[in-house]
mmCIF file of C-alpha atoms in Angstrom:
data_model
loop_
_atom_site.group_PDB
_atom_site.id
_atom_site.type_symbol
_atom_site.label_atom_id
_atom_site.label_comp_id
_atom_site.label_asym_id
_atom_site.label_seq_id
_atom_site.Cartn_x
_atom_site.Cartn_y
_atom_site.Cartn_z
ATOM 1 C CA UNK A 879 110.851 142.747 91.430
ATOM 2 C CA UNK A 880 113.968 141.067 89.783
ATOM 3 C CA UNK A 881 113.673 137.756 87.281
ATOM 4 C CA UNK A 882 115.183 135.656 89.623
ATOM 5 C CA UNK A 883 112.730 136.633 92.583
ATOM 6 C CA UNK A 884 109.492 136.167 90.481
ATOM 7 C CA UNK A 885 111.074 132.811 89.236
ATOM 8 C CA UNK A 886 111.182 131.863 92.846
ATOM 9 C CA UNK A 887 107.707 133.047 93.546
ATOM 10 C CA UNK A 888 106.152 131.244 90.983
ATOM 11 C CA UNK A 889 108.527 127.826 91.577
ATOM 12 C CA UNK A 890 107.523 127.850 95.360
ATOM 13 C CA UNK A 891 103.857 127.592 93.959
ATOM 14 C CA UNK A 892 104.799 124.730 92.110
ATOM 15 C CA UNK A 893 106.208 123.212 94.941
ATOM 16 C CA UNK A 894 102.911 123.479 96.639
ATOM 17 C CA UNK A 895 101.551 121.775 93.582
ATOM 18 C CA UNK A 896 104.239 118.832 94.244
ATOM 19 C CA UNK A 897 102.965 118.556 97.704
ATOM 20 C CA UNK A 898 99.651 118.160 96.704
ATOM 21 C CA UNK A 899 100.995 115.074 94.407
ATOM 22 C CA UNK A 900 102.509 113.659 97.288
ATOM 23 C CA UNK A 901 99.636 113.731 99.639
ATOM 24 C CA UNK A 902 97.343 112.129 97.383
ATOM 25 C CA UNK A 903 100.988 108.980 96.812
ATOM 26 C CA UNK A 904 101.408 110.470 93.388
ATOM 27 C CA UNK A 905 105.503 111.593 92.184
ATOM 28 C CA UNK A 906 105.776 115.019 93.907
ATOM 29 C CA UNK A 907 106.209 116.945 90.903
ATOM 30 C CA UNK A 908 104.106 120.348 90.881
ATOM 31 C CA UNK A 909 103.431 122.701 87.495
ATOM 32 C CA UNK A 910 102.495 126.454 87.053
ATOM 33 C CA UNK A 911 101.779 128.251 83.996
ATOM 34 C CA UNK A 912 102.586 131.976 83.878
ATOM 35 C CA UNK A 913 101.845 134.510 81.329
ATOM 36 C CA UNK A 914 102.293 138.765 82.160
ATOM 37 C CA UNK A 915 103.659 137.895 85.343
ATOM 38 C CA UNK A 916 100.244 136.051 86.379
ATOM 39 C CA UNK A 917 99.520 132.935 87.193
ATOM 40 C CA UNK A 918 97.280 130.795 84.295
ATOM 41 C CA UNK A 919 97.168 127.813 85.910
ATOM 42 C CA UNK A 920 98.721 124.717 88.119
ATOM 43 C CA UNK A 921 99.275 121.808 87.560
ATOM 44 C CA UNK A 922 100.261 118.305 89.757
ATOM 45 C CA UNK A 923 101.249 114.902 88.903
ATOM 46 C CA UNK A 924 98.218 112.713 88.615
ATOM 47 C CA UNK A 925 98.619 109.848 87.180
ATOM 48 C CA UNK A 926 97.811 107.119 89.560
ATOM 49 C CA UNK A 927 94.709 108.663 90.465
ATOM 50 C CA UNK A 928 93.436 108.964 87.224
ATOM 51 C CA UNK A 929 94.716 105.919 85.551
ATOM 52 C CA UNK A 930 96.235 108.127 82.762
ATOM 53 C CA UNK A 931 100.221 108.112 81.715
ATOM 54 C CA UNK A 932 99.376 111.635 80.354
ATOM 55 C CA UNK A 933 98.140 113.144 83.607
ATOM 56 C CA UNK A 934 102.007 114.903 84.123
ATOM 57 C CA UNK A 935 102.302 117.711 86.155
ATOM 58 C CA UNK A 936 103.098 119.921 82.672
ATOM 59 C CA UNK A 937 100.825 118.405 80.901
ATOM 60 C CA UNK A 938 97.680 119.063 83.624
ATOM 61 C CA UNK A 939 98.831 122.626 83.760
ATOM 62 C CA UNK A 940 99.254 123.626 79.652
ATOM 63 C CA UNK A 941 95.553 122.108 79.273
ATOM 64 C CA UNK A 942 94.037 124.074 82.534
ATOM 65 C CA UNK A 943 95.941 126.956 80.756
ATOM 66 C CA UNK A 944 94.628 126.445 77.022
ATOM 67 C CA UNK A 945 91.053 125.975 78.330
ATOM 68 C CA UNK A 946 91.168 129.436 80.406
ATOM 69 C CA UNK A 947 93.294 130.873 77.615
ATOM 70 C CA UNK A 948 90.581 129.569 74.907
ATOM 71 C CA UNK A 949 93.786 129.004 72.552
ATOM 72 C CA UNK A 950 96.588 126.625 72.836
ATOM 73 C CA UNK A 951 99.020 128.598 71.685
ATOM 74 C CA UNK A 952 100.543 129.758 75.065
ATOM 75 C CA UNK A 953 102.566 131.975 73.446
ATOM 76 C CA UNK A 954 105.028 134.463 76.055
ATOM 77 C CA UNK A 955 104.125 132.145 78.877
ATOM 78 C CA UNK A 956 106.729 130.394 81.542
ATOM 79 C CA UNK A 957 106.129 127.081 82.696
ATOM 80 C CA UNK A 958 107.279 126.421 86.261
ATOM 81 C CA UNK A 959 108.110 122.832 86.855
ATOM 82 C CA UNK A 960 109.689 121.412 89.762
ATOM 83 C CA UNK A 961 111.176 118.617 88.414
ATOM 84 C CA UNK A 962 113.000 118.751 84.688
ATOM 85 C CA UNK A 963 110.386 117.881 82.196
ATOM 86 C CA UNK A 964 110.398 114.264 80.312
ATOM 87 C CA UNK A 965 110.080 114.407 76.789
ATOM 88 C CA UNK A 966 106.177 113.785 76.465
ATOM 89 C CA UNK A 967 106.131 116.850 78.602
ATOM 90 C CA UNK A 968 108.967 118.797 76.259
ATOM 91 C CA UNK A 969 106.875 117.976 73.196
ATOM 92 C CA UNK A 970 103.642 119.523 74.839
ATOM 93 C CA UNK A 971 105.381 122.961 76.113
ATOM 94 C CA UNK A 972 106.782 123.298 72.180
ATOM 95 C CA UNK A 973 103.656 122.478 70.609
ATOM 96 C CA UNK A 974 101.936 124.786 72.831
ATOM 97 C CA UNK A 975 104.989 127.245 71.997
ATOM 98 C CA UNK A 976 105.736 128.340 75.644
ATOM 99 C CA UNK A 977 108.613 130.815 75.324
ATOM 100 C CA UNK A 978 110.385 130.068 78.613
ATOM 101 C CA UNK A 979 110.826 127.096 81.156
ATOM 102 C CA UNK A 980 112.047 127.215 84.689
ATOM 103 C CA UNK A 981 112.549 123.814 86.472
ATOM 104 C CA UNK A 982 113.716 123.413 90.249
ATOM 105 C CA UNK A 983 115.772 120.002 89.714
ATOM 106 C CA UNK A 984 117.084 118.056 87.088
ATOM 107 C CA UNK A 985 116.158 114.744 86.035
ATOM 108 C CA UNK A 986 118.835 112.250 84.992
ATOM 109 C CA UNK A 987 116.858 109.423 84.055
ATOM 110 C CA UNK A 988 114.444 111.129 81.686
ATOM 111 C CA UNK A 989 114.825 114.917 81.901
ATOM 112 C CA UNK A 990 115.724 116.523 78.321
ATOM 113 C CA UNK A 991 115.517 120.217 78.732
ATOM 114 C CA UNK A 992 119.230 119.933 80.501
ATOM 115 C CA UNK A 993 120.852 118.555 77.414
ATOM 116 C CA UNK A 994 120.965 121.753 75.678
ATOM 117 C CA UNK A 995 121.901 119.583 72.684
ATOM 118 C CA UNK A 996 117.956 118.797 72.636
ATOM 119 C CA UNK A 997 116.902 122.308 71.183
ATOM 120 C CA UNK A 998 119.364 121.605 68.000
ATOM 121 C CA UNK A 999 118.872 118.122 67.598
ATOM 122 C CA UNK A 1000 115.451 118.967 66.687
ATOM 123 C CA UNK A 1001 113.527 121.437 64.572
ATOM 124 C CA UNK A 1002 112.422 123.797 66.820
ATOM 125 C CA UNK A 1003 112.180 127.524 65.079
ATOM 126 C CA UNK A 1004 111.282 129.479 68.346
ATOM 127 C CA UNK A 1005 113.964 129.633 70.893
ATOM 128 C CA UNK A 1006 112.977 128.101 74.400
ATOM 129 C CA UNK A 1007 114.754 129.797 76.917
ATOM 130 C CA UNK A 1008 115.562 127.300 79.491
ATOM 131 C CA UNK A 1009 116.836 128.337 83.242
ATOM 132 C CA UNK A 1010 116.638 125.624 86.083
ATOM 133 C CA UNK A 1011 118.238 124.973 89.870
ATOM 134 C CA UNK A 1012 115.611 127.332 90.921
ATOM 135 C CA UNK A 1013 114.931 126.339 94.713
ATOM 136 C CA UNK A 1014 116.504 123.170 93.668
ATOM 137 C CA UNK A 1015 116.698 122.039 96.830
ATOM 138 C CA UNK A 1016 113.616 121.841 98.593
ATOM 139 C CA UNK A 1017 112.456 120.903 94.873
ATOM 140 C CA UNK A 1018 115.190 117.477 94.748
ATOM 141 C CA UNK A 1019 114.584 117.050 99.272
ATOM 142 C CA UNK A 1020 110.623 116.096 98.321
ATOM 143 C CA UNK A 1021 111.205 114.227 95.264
ATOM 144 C CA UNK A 1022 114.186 112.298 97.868
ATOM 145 C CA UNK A 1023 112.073 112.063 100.803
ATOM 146 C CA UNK A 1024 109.056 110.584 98.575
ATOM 147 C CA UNK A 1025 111.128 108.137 97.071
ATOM 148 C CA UNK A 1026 112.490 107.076 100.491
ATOM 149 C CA UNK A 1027 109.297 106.302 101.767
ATOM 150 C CA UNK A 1028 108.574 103.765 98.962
ATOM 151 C CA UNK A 1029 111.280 101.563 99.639
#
């Protein structure tokens, strides 16, 4: 199987992750952790229901993976994200030196990973390699219909 059909494999699990989110009223953003083409962990948005800014999609997913890992250096994992990731969630996938993310959609208002500029603004020694618009859009139709509900 080809890059590009694994990375939609593992995104349409994170979509099922994002629809999680959104059943419970939380931002339908969904999260999977990969490492030797297996999945660590998963991840949804949770912060509503747990009264905790933190509770991101990414950042539910790197701990899951660190705790079944027993390390948090996550080191030749992917991280699947539907949605690009903000920079709380950047800083946690470099500190937890993920090699690779994958996000379905960009975010304009507080995505980072899609100004490219980001990785050379800042000391970063590893690489990240960065690839998004995978199943972009059933990943930007949720985050669209969700927000169309609230108003």
């Amino acid at each position: 199987m080809c890059i590009q059909e694994k990375d939609k494999e593992f995104m349409e699990v994170a979509i099922k992750e994002a629809k999680k989110a959104y059943k419970i009223g939380e931002i339908p953003v969904g999260a999977v952790v990969v490492s030797n083409n297996k999945i660590v962990s998963t991840g949804f948005n949770e912060r509503e229901k747990k009264n905790n800014a933190l509770a991101h999609a990414e950042i539910v997913a790197i701990n899951s993976a660190c705790r079944k890992l027993k390390s948090w250096r996550l080191l030749n994992s992917t991280i699947y994200v539907t949605l690009e990731p903000c920079i709380m969630c950047a800083g946690a996938i470099i500190n937890s030196k993920i090699k690779r993310v994958v996000f379905g959609t960009r975010c304009d208002k507080n995505g980072l990973f899609s100004s490219f500029k980001f990785l050379d603004e800042f000391y970063i020694k590893e690489k990240i390699e960065i690839s998004f618009g995978v199943c972009e859009k059933e990943c930007k139709e949720l985050l669209q219909k969700f927000f169309k509900t609230l108003r």
